[in-house]
């Protein structure tokens, strides 16, 4: 006998999401202020500091402003969000290596884009499927990000040397995603 | 009543069961096909309208309505009269301090304990005694499963996708039990949380670790010392988001409770004693401070049956225990 049943989900991922648009990208990072929304996982703060140093050295970044969230997988406190959005003109989020942490960091990046601030999230390769799912939920399935691969540990428990090496490794990707030259690649 | 969910048409009942597997709507076990009539019956039992919002997962832009919770409760095998408990559990899970996004998407694969208090236990048959944490009881099994199916289907916590748990664990199929309020005159958990004894309420507690504290000695202080040592094996860190609301759950087994009752211990005295011991400074790798703000953040629950002199300790993920009245 035919049977009618009900869909237990809210529909396909992103079916009720608002339309998403990336913020406009500058041609270069020269003179810009880098916002850093760190989730506090492992040694990610050290890595972000090294990244900011390298962008200042090679890209004439004007400066940086960093917040460390109250917990690894939550939004920044309102005061932290205000600090970033008032001062930063480009931003980076992460890292990133836990499942809920990575997806929340991606949400931070998408929120920054919605606020008009070009952003990029650093994501470990182990967490790419989760981040893709979050992007789809938010109506941004093709939003680009920078992938960190092994041998770096997914949960950010790196040595200082590894932090510096990782900052160097992601430098080109961050530059590419935050500027007009790479936003559509 | 007008339901909003998209409908699916099947040739017959077995075809419907298979379709839910194929669509990725199950936890790996067969479901009861959620017909509109069954869903309406659920909603009526809880006096809820389908569009009523039970809560949200802000990071995911997810809203959970009563209708979607009811669909998943049918799938889990719940009777209609269970649905008020399921709805309360969903509300508790979606309170901000339950940190739903974090506790359901973490690599650590934390689960959730759903603890039921009050007269509803007797009314619908929530088991709080022998074997209450295991299989064999429709009420416990299906209410816990309904919560997990909501987490999967509505909150989008699909394993290998948004859910990247490294191992995950069996508690994620279902983990629901009641407090044994009848065995003693200990103040029930929900009364300690501010509800009246005539109310029914649920507590949602994220479960990072479920630890066994086995102690055969008859002395109450030795039993409590073992419980404290068990919690201190892992300790509890400070988390700025959860703040002073962070807590742990101590489930006192019947044999331990009998000893404590004989010696005149109340719940309030138990948690005061445990608080003093658990919050002592860290002294070693396996003797870690349990960072709690006050004794009331140790939720002492009586449950389980006679037999092994065992209690259990639930250590949380990055979330606080939350409570909701069963309406």
Tab-separated table of C-alpha atoms in Angstrom:
chain	number	residue	atom	x	y	z
A	1	UNK	CA	0.000	0.000	0.000
A	2	UNK	CA	1.491	3.404	-0.932
A	3	UNK	CA	2.840	5.331	1.992
A	4	UNK	CA	3.453	9.060	2.414
A	5	UNK	CA	6.144	10.163	4.855
A	6	UNK	CA	7.866	13.388	5.818
A	7	UNK	CA	11.385	14.702	5.217
A	8	UNK	CA	13.240	14.803	8.570
A	9	UNK	CA	15.685	17.494	7.456
A	10	UNK	CA	15.409	21.176	6.685
A	11	UNK	CA	16.004	20.400	3.014
A	12	UNK	CA	19.227	20.359	0.988
A	13	UNK	CA	22.245	22.037	2.578
A	14	UNK	CA	22.008	25.773	2.107
A	15	UNK	CA	18.508	25.719	0.689
A	16	UNK	CA	17.407	28.364	3.178
A	17	UNK	CA	20.653	30.352	3.219
A	18	UNK	CA	20.825	33.988	2.235
A	19	UNK	CA	22.739	34.777	-0.931
A	20	UNK	CA	26.460	35.039	-0.300
A	21	UNK	CA	28.919	37.496	-1.790
A	22	UNK	CA	32.589	37.821	-1.088
A	23	UNK	CA	33.909	41.181	-0.028
A	24	UNK	CA	35.855	43.160	-2.599
A	25	UNK	CA	39.587	42.438	-2.615
A	26	UNK	CA	42.407	45.002	-2.650
A	27	UNK	CA	45.085	44.748	-5.313
A	28	UNK	CA	47.796	44.279	-2.697
A	29	UNK	CA	48.050	44.048	1.081
A	30	UNK	CA	50.247	47.122	1.333
A	31	UNK	CA	48.922	49.513	3.961
A	32	UNK	CA	46.227	47.137	5.160
A	33	UNK	CA	45.580	45.982	8.699
A	34	UNK	CA	45.324	42.230	9.191
A	35	UNK	CA	42.634	41.043	11.568
A	36	UNK	CA	43.311	37.694	13.202
A	37	UNK	CA	40.497	35.701	14.792
A	38	UNK	CA	42.308	32.882	16.539
A	39	UNK	CA	40.442	30.039	18.151
A	40	UNK	CA	43.224	29.421	20.639
A	41	UNK	CA	43.799	25.829	19.613
A	42	UNK	CA	47.302	24.514	20.256
A	43	UNK	CA	50.046	26.860	19.120
A	44	UNK	CA	47.956	28.588	16.476
A	45	UNK	CA	48.492	31.980	18.053
A	46	UNK	CA	52.251	31.661	17.596
A	47	UNK	CA	51.735	30.689	13.974
A	48	UNK	CA	49.423	33.646	13.366
A	49	UNK	CA	51.944	36.034	14.886
A	50	UNK	CA	54.610	34.637	12.575
A	51	UNK	CA	52.265	35.016	9.618
A	52	UNK	CA	51.567	38.640	10.498
A	53	UNK	CA	55.307	39.276	10.791
A	54	UNK	CA	55.962	37.817	7.381
A	55	UNK	CA	53.135	39.746	5.733
A	56	UNK	CA	54.484	42.934	7.302
A	57	UNK	CA	57.954	42.145	6.017
A	58	UNK	CA	57.095	41.119	2.468
A	59	UNK	CA	53.788	42.853	1.742
A	60	UNK	CA	54.104	46.137	3.643
A	61	UNK	CA	51.176	45.296	5.870
A	62	UNK	CA	50.432	48.306	8.058
A	63	UNK	CA	49.779	46.231	11.155
A	64	UNK	CA	47.621	43.595	12.719
A	65	UNK	CA	44.948	43.182	15.364
A	66	UNK	CA	44.345	39.811	16.985
A	67	UNK	CA	41.646	38.341	19.187
A	68	UNK	CA	41.579	34.900	20.782
A	69	UNK	CA	38.059	33.587	21.164
A	70	UNK	CA	36.658	32.530	24.555
A	71	UNK	CA	36.355	28.927	23.426
A	72	UNK	CA	37.624	27.052	20.401
A	73	UNK	CA	34.302	26.593	18.619
A	74	UNK	CA	32.237	29.673	19.390
A	75	UNK	CA	31.823	33.126	17.902
A	76	UNK	CA	34.081	35.912	19.150
A	77	UNK	CA	32.679	37.920	22.042
A	78	UNK	CA	30.855	41.026	20.728
A	79	UNK	CA	33.698	43.259	21.936
A	80	UNK	CA	36.215	41.105	20.062
A	81	UNK	CA	34.119	41.245	16.919
A	82	UNK	CA	33.932	45.017	17.236
A	83	UNK	CA	37.697	45.247	17.672
A	84	UNK	CA	38.298	43.281	14.497
A	85	UNK	CA	35.675	44.934	12.332
A	86	UNK	CA	36.634	48.425	13.458
A	87	UNK	CA	40.332	48.034	12.746
A	88	UNK	CA	40.940	45.244	10.260
A	89	UNK	CA	40.724	45.726	6.512
A	90	UNK	CA	41.629	42.124	5.685
A	91	UNK	CA	41.472	39.098	7.977
A	92	UNK	CA	42.500	35.530	8.623
A	93	UNK	CA	40.741	32.973	10.819
A	94	UNK	CA	41.539	29.558	12.309
A	95	UNK	CA	43.406	27.478	13.167
A	96	UNK	CA	41.313	25.346	12.844
A	97	UNK	CA	42.228	21.687	13.379
A	98	UNK	CA	39.331	20.345	15.409
A	99	UNK	CA	36.005	19.673	13.684
A	100	UNK	CA	33.857	22.160	15.513
A	101	UNK	CA	36.762	24.622	15.717
A	102	UNK	CA	37.443	24.514	11.989
A	103	UNK	CA	33.838	24.936	11.005
A	104	UNK	CA	33.350	27.777	13.469
A	105	UNK	CA	36.489	29.472	12.155
A	106	UNK	CA	35.065	29.155	8.667
A	107	UNK	CA	31.867	30.772	9.883
A	108	UNK	CA	33.977	33.608	11.302
A	109	UNK	CA	35.512	34.103	7.855
A	110	UNK	CA	32.107	34.116	6.173
A	111	UNK	CA	30.820	36.635	8.727
A	112	UNK	CA	33.806	38.863	7.996
A	113	UNK	CA	33.026	38.698	4.272
A	114	UNK	CA	29.459	39.707	5.039
A	115	UNK	CA	30.845	42.643	7.002
A	116	UNK	CA	32.827	43.706	3.943
A	117	UNK	CA	36.211	42.472	5.138
A	118	UNK	CA	38.101	40.115	2.808
A	119	UNK	CA	38.944	36.994	4.798
A	120	UNK	CA	40.561	33.614	4.549
A	121	UNK	CA	40.306	30.616	6.835
A	122	UNK	CA	43.175	28.190	7.400
A	123	UNK	CA	41.859	24.624	7.368
A	124	UNK	CA	43.657	21.358	7.964
A	125	UNK	CA	43.185	18.799	5.218
A	126	UNK	CA	41.588	16.391	7.728
A	127	UNK	CA	38.731	18.818	8.235
A	128	UNK	CA	38.004	19.817	4.649
A	129	UNK	CA	34.731	17.819	4.362
A	130	UNK	CA	33.334	19.476	7.491
A	131	UNK	CA	34.281	22.931	6.296
A	132	UNK	CA	32.776	22.268	2.887
A	133	UNK	CA	29.542	21.218	4.582
A	134	UNK	CA	29.490	24.400	6.657
A	135	UNK	CA	30.122	26.516	3.556
A	136	UNK	CA	27.248	24.762	1.798
A	137	UNK	CA	24.965	25.365	4.785
A	138	UNK	CA	25.809	29.034	4.589
A	139	UNK	CA	25.115	29.253	0.856
A	140	UNK	CA	28.801	29.583	-0.018
A	141	UNK	CA	29.738	26.116	-1.309
A	142	UNK	CA	32.636	27.358	-3.416
A	143	UNK	CA	34.176	29.723	-0.892
A	144	UNK	CA	37.959	29.272	-1.139
A	145	UNK	CA	40.258	28.633	1.796
A	146	UNK	CA	43.853	27.692	2.496
A	147	UNK	CA	44.552	24.056	3.278
A	148	UNK	CA	47.220	22.987	5.732
A	149	UNK	CA	48.505	19.492	5.048
A	150	UNK	CA	50.494	16.892	6.925
A	151	UNK	CA	53.047	16.565	8.482
A	152	UNK	CA	51.458	19.351	10.502
A	153	UNK	CA	49.250	18.009	13.256
A	154	UNK	CA	45.548	18.835	12.753
A	155	UNK	CA	45.060	20.148	16.279
A	156	UNK	CA	47.798	22.746	16.288
A	157	UNK	CA	50.220	21.151	18.726
A	158	UNK	CA	53.278	22.434	16.915
A	159	UNK	CA	56.746	23.480	17.965
A	160	UNK	CA	57.757	27.095	17.491
A	161	UNK	CA	59.875	26.048	14.513
A	162	UNK	CA	56.865	24.332	12.984
A	163	UNK	CA	54.773	27.457	13.580
A	164	UNK	CA	57.294	29.548	11.683
A	165	UNK	CA	57.569	27.014	8.889
A	166	UNK	CA	53.816	26.754	8.597
A	167	UNK	CA	53.431	30.523	8.449
A	168	UNK	CA	55.864	30.520	5.536
A	169	UNK	CA	54.013	27.676	3.860
A	170	UNK	CA	50.584	29.367	3.980
A	171	UNK	CA	51.890	32.823	3.109
A	172	UNK	CA	51.276	32.604	-0.641
A	173	UNK	CA	47.827	31.121	-0.138
A	174	UNK	CA	46.791	33.812	2.298
A	175	UNK	CA	48.101	36.525	0.014
A	176	UNK	CA	46.297	34.980	-2.932
A	177	UNK	CA	42.956	34.707	-1.150
A	178	UNK	CA	43.002	38.197	0.303
A	179	UNK	CA	43.853	40.087	-2.849
A	180	UNK	CA	42.102	40.653	-6.137
A	181	UNK	CA	44.676	38.601	-8.008
A	182	UNK	CA	43.627	35.386	-6.357
A	183	UNK	CA	40.070	35.768	-5.168
A	184	UNK	CA	38.566	34.089	-8.184
A	185	UNK	CA	41.138	31.303	-8.562
B	1	UNK	CA	-2.890	20.836	11.583
B	2	UNK	CA	-0.819	21.843	8.567
B	3	UNK	CA	2.604	20.282	8.340
B	4	UNK	CA	5.361	22.064	6.443
B	5	UNK	CA	7.775	19.231	5.686
B	6	UNK	CA	8.310	17.967	2.161
B	7	UNK	CA	6.578	14.656	1.568
B	8	UNK	CA	8.035	11.447	0.208
B	9	UNK	CA	5.955	8.782	-1.561
B	10	UNK	CA	6.813	5.093	-1.186
B	11	UNK	CA	5.400	1.908	-2.665
B	12	UNK	CA	4.979	0.344	0.750
B	13	UNK	CA	6.349	0.246	4.284
B	14	UNK	CA	9.581	-1.678	3.517
B	15	UNK	CA	10.245	0.652	0.603
B	16	UNK	CA	9.945	3.615	2.959
B	17	UNK	CA	12.388	2.105	5.433
B	18	UNK	CA	14.921	1.540	2.665
B	19	UNK	CA	14.422	5.035	1.265
B	20	UNK	CA	15.411	6.584	4.609
B	21	UNK	CA	18.635	4.589	4.538
B	22	UNK	CA	19.328	5.625	0.968
B	23	UNK	CA	18.646	9.289	1.691
B	24	UNK	CA	21.083	9.264	4.611
B	25	UNK	CA	18.410	9.985	7.211
B	26	UNK	CA	19.206	7.236	9.704
B	27	UNK	CA	21.806	6.392	12.327
B	28	UNK	CA	22.452	3.102	10.584
B	29	UNK	CA	19.459	1.373	12.147
B	30	UNK	CA	16.023	1.040	10.543
B	31	UNK	CA	13.509	3.767	11.304
B	32	UNK	CA	9.755	3.942	11.690
B	33	UNK	CA	8.429	5.793	8.622
B	34	UNK	CA	7.202	9.201	9.790
B	35	UNK	CA	3.723	9.528	8.373
B	36	UNK	CA	1.887	12.834	8.714
B	37	UNK	CA	-0.613	11.192	11.060
B	38	UNK	CA	2.101	9.939	13.393
B	39	UNK	CA	3.834	13.314	13.417
B	40	UNK	CA	0.582	15.110	14.193
B	41	UNK	CA	0.000	12.721	17.051
B	42	UNK	CA	3.420	13.581	18.491
B	43	UNK	CA	2.769	17.295	18.286
B	44	UNK	CA	-0.669	16.959	19.853
B	45	UNK	CA	0.772	15.020	22.787
B	46	UNK	CA	3.101	17.918	23.561
B	47	UNK	CA	0.531	20.625	22.739
B	48	UNK	CA	2.957	22.042	20.206
B	49	UNK	CA	2.309	23.618	16.830
B	50	UNK	CA	4.561	22.362	14.060
B	51	UNK	CA	6.221	25.724	13.309
B	52	UNK	CA	7.056	26.401	16.941
B	53	UNK	CA	10.791	26.929	17.244
B	54	UNK	CA	12.525	24.756	19.843
B	55	UNK	CA	15.898	26.365	19.312
B	56	UNK	CA	18.719	27.199	16.956
B	57	UNK	CA	22.323	26.302	16.193
B	58	UNK	CA	23.616	29.786	15.358
B	59	UNK	CA	26.938	28.753	13.797
B	60	UNK	CA	25.078	26.609	11.269
B	61	UNK	CA	22.076	28.882	10.729
B	62	UNK	CA	19.925	25.939	11.751
B	63	UNK	CA	16.487	26.299	13.288
B	64	UNK	CA	14.793	23.294	14.872
B	65	UNK	CA	11.010	23.360	14.808
B	66	UNK	CA	8.662	21.162	16.781
B	67	UNK	CA	7.579	19.521	13.542
B	68	UNK	CA	11.092	18.436	12.590
B	69	UNK	CA	11.708	17.148	16.089
B	70	UNK	CA	8.445	15.214	15.897
B	71	UNK	CA	9.346	13.683	12.539
B	72	UNK	CA	12.599	12.416	14.010
B	73	UNK	CA	10.887	11.205	17.176
B	74	UNK	CA	8.557	9.042	15.089
B	75	UNK	CA	11.542	7.705	13.175
B	76	UNK	CA	13.261	6.833	16.463
B	77	UNK	CA	10.300	4.729	17.548
B	78	UNK	CA	8.904	7.014	20.227
B	79	UNK	CA	5.339	6.767	21.418
B	80	UNK	CA	3.452	10.054	21.226
B	81	UNK	CA	3.489	10.461	24.990
B	82	UNK	CA	7.286	10.524	24.944
B	83	UNK	CA	7.406	13.616	22.767
B	84	UNK	CA	7.129	16.225	25.542
B	85	UNK	CA	10.403	14.799	26.893
B	86	UNK	CA	12.017	14.845	23.453
B	87	UNK	CA	10.949	18.452	22.896
B	88	UNK	CA	12.351	19.480	26.272
B	89	UNK	CA	15.596	17.682	25.487
B	90	UNK	CA	15.935	19.508	22.175
B	91	UNK	CA	15.302	22.825	23.911
B	92	UNK	CA	17.944	22.018	26.514
B	93	UNK	CA	20.448	20.965	23.861
B	94	UNK	CA	19.942	24.218	22.000
B	95	UNK	CA	20.488	26.499	24.960
B	96	UNK	CA	23.656	28.514	24.275
B	97	UNK	CA	25.633	26.978	27.134
B	98	UNK	CA	24.987	23.478	25.823
B	99	UNK	CA	27.227	24.625	22.950
B	100	UNK	CA	25.546	22.367	20.415
B	101	UNK	CA	27.854	23.172	17.523
B	102	UNK	CA	30.965	22.427	19.517
B	103	UNK	CA	29.699	19.283	21.221
B	104	UNK	CA	28.336	17.689	18.058
B	105	UNK	CA	31.046	18.545	15.515
B	106	UNK	CA	34.124	17.923	17.609
B	107	UNK	CA	36.808	15.461	16.589
B	108	UNK	CA	36.553	14.143	20.130
B	109	UNK	CA	33.112	12.794	19.315
B	110	UNK	CA	31.400	13.758	22.532
B	111	UNK	CA	27.918	12.412	23.224
B	112	UNK	CA	25.043	13.753	25.327
B	113	UNK	CA	23.426	12.301	28.414
B	114	UNK	CA	19.713	12.996	28.716
B	115	UNK	CA	18.628	12.683	32.348
B	116	UNK	CA	14.925	12.718	33.167
B	117	UNK	CA	13.420	13.798	36.486
B	118	UNK	CA	9.937	14.123	37.898
B	119	UNK	CA	6.584	12.386	37.523
B	120	UNK	CA	6.893	11.949	33.768
B	121	UNK	CA	9.316	9.090	34.414
B	122	UNK	CA	6.594	7.004	35.995
B	123	UNK	CA	3.973	8.131	33.508
B	124	UNK	CA	5.852	7.030	30.388
B	125	UNK	CA	8.201	4.452	31.889
B	126	UNK	CA	11.642	6.055	31.889
B	127	UNK	CA	13.948	3.537	33.552
B	128	UNK	CA	16.249	4.749	36.313
B	129	UNK	CA	17.212	1.509	38.047
B	130	UNK	CA	18.838	-1.728	36.932
B	131	UNK	CA	20.596	-1.425	33.552
B	132	UNK	CA	19.156	2.043	32.976
B	133	UNK	CA	22.032	3.140	30.749
B	134	UNK	CA	21.844	0.161	28.418
B	135	UNK	CA	19.536	-1.435	25.879
B	136	UNK	CA	16.220	-3.087	26.612
B	137	UNK	CA	13.877	-0.232	27.442
B	138	UNK	CA	11.849	1.384	24.704
B	139	UNK	CA	11.361	4.673	26.529
B	140	UNK	CA	15.023	5.305	27.285
B	141	UNK	CA	16.219	3.956	23.953
B	142	UNK	CA	13.857	5.827	21.683
B	143	UNK	CA	13.904	9.170	23.495
B	144	UNK	CA	17.690	9.170	23.407
B	145	UNK	CA	17.662	8.081	19.783
B	146	UNK	CA	15.188	10.819	18.863
B	147	UNK	CA	17.562	13.439	20.215
B	148	UNK	CA	20.415	11.960	18.194
B	149	UNK	CA	18.337	11.869	15.008
B	150	UNK	CA	17.473	15.548	15.515
B	151	UNK	CA	21.195	16.241	15.909
B	152	UNK	CA	21.879	14.347	12.705
B	153	UNK	CA	19.024	15.332	10.449
B	154	UNK	CA	18.039	18.802	11.571
B	155	UNK	CA	21.265	20.079	13.109
B	156	UNK	CA	23.191	18.556	10.186
B	157	UNK	CA	25.681	16.577	12.222
B	158	UNK	CA	26.258	13.908	9.608
B	159	UNK	CA	29.201	11.579	10.281
B	160	UNK	CA	32.169	12.040	7.919
B	161	UNK	CA	30.697	15.357	6.775
B	162	UNK	CA	30.072	18.050	9.393
B	163	UNK	CA	30.719	15.455	12.087
B	164	UNK	CA	34.411	14.607	11.906
B	165	UNK	CA	34.609	12.542	15.081
B	166	UNK	CA	37.761	10.462	14.930
B	167	UNK	CA	36.198	7.359	16.485
B	168	UNK	CA	32.767	8.551	17.617
B	169	UNK	CA	31.177	6.141	20.134
B	170	UNK	CA	28.138	4.013	20.928
B	171	UNK	CA	26.628	6.587	23.285
B	172	UNK	CA	25.813	8.548	20.148
B	173	UNK	CA	23.090	6.075	19.274
B	174	UNK	CA	21.132	6.851	22.415
B	175	UNK	CA	21.889	7.794	26.022
B	176	UNK	CA	18.875	8.536	28.184
B	177	UNK	CA	18.008	7.470	31.713
B	178	UNK	CA	16.035	8.702	34.683
B	179	UNK	CA	17.034	9.591	38.186
B	180	UNK	CA	15.916	7.090	40.813
B	181	UNK	CA	13.984	9.504	43.034
B	182	UNK	CA	12.069	6.779	44.832
B	183	UNK	CA	14.918	4.877	46.471
B	184	UNK	CA	15.639	7.596	49.018
B	185	UNK	CA	14.640	11.012	50.255
B	186	UNK	CA	17.548	12.662	48.430
B	187	UNK	CA	16.509	15.899	46.754
B	188	UNK	CA	15.862	15.157	43.072
B	189	UNK	CA	18.151	16.804	40.572
B	190	UNK	CA	15.427	18.948	39.037
B	191	UNK	CA	14.408	20.305	42.442
B	192	UNK	CA	18.010	21.311	43.072
B	193	UNK	CA	17.850	23.151	39.745
B	194	UNK	CA	14.848	25.185	40.901
B	195	UNK	CA	11.882	23.144	39.715
B	196	UNK	CA	9.166	21.868	42.037
B	197	UNK	CA	8.881	18.157	42.868
B	198	UNK	CA	5.644	18.033	40.851
B	199	UNK	CA	7.426	19.323	37.748
B	200	UNK	CA	9.195	17.098	35.299
B	201	UNK	CA	12.434	18.232	33.721
B	202	UNK	CA	15.358	17.062	31.655
B	203	UNK	CA	19.065	17.708	31.993
B	204	UNK	CA	21.374	17.625	29.001
B	205	UNK	CA	25.008	16.962	29.751
B	206	UNK	CA	27.711	16.683	27.128
B	207	UNK	CA	29.764	13.543	27.628
B	208	UNK	CA	33.446	13.687	26.877
B	209	UNK	CA	34.132	10.795	29.231
B	210	UNK	CA	31.958	8.335	31.119
B	211	UNK	CA	34.084	7.011	33.953
B	212	UNK	CA	33.454	4.116	36.329
B	213	UNK	CA	34.292	4.663	40.009
B	214	UNK	CA	34.282	1.202	41.578
B	215	UNK	CA	34.895	1.008	45.315
B	216	UNK	CA	33.894	-1.984	47.432
B	217	UNK	CA	34.868	-0.496	50.782
B	218	UNK	CA	31.908	0.214	53.060
B	219	UNK	CA	33.077	3.583	54.368
B	220	UNK	CA	31.340	6.541	52.791
B	221	UNK	CA	34.463	8.690	52.763
B	222	UNK	CA	36.399	5.984	50.910
B	223	UNK	CA	33.637	5.753	48.315
B	224	UNK	CA	33.605	9.495	47.839
B	225	UNK	CA	37.386	9.577	47.657
B	226	UNK	CA	37.271	7.087	44.791
B	227	UNK	CA	34.711	9.225	42.968
B	228	UNK	CA	36.899	12.275	43.447
B	229	UNK	CA	40.016	10.433	42.274
B	230	UNK	CA	38.156	9.214	39.215
B	231	UNK	CA	37.189	12.744	38.212
B	232	UNK	CA	40.706	13.943	38.898
B	233	UNK	CA	42.172	11.422	36.459
B	234	UNK	CA	41.220	13.845	33.716
B	235	UNK	CA	40.353	17.033	35.574
B	236	UNK	CA	38.331	19.872	34.113
B	237	UNK	CA	39.809	22.946	32.482
B	238	UNK	CA	38.505	26.475	32.584
B	239	UNK	CA	36.715	27.606	29.436
B	240	UNK	CA	35.857	31.286	29.151
B	241	UNK	CA	32.712	30.687	27.120
B	242	UNK	CA	31.173	28.210	29.559
B	243	UNK	CA	32.513	30.173	32.513
B	244	UNK	CA	31.291	29.346	36.003
B	245	UNK	CA	28.431	27.265	34.596
B	246	UNK	CA	30.771	24.363	33.800
B	247	UNK	CA	29.837	21.268	35.713
B	248	UNK	CA	30.170	17.537	36.021
B	249	UNK	CA	27.647	14.785	36.732
B	250	UNK	CA	28.204	12.158	39.412
B	251	UNK	CA	25.824	9.216	39.155
B	252	UNK	CA	25.712	7.442	42.494
B	253	UNK	CA	25.020	3.743	42.048
B	254	UNK	CA	22.622	1.969	44.361
B	255	UNK	CA	25.252	0.112	46.417
B	256	UNK	CA	27.177	3.299	47.032
B	257	UNK	CA	23.998	5.217	47.746
B	258	UNK	CA	22.975	2.627	50.323
B	259	UNK	CA	26.234	3.138	52.202
B	260	UNK	CA	25.924	6.903	52.007
B	261	UNK	CA	22.316	6.826	53.213
B	262	UNK	CA	23.260	4.596	56.141
B	263	UNK	CA	25.815	7.198	57.167
B	264	UNK	CA	23.346	10.057	56.814
B	265	UNK	CA	24.797	11.708	53.735
B	266	UNK	CA	22.537	14.035	51.788
B	267	UNK	CA	23.140	15.015	48.167
B	268	UNK	CA	24.066	18.481	49.294
B	269	UNK	CA	26.653	17.079	51.703
B	270	UNK	CA	28.038	14.754	49.034
B	271	UNK	CA	28.636	17.543	46.584
B	272	UNK	CA	30.197	19.782	49.265
B	273	UNK	CA	32.630	17.000	50.164
B	274	UNK	CA	33.426	16.206	46.537
B	275	UNK	CA	33.889	19.865	45.675
B	276	UNK	CA	36.496	20.308	48.363
B	277	UNK	CA	38.474	17.283	47.155
B	278	UNK	CA	38.046	17.689	43.426
B	279	UNK	CA	39.108	21.323	43.351
B	280	UNK	CA	42.382	20.820	45.185
B	281	UNK	CA	45.393	21.905	43.123
B	282	UNK	CA	46.792	19.619	40.459
B	283	UNK	CA	49.590	17.446	41.807
B	284	UNK	CA	50.362	15.078	38.956
B	285	UNK	CA	49.623	13.950	35.419
B	286	UNK	CA	46.775	11.758	36.658
B	287	UNK	CA	45.653	13.863	39.576
B	288	UNK	CA	44.262	16.997	37.989
B	289	UNK	CA	42.165	19.781	39.444
B	290	UNK	CA	38.508	19.750	38.495
B	291	UNK	CA	37.884	23.446	37.950
B	292	UNK	CA	34.404	24.028	39.313
B	293	UNK	CA	33.064	27.310	40.591
B	294	UNK	CA	30.920	25.960	43.414
B	295	UNK	CA	29.562	22.693	44.859
B	296	UNK	CA	26.254	23.066	43.027
B	297	UNK	CA	28.124	22.500	39.778
B	298	UNK	CA	28.467	18.848	40.755
B	299	UNK	CA	25.170	17.325	39.699
B	300	UNK	CA	24.614	14.306	41.906
B	301	UNK	CA	22.182	11.820	40.373
B	302	UNK	CA	20.936	8.570	41.909
B	303	UNK	CA	20.532	5.761	39.381
B	304	UNK	CA	21.316	2.155	38.582
B	305	UNK	CA	20.487	-1.108	40.267
B	306	UNK	CA	21.918	-3.335	42.965
B	307	UNK	CA	25.106	-5.282	42.415
B	308	UNK	CA	28.514	-3.787	41.797
B	309	UNK	CA	29.547	-1.045	44.203
B	310	UNK	CA	29.996	1.456	41.424
B	311	UNK	CA	29.231	5.050	40.635
B	312	UNK	CA	29.869	6.877	37.400
B	313	UNK	CA	31.267	10.256	36.539
B	314	UNK	CA	30.462	12.219	33.405
B	315	UNK	CA	33.110	14.710	32.359
B	316	UNK	CA	31.880	17.283	29.836
B	317	UNK	CA	33.016	18.632	26.527
B	318	UNK	CA	33.027	22.437	26.196
B	319	UNK	CA	29.519	22.882	27.542
B	320	UNK	CA	27.543	23.270	30.740
B	321	UNK	CA	24.707	21.056	31.933
B	322	UNK	CA	21.402	22.607	30.860
B	323	UNK	CA	17.857	21.997	32.024
B	324	UNK	CA	14.351	22.326	30.620
B	325	UNK	CA	10.962	21.664	32.071
B	326	UNK	CA	8.870	18.985	30.392
B	327	UNK	CA	5.741	20.875	29.422
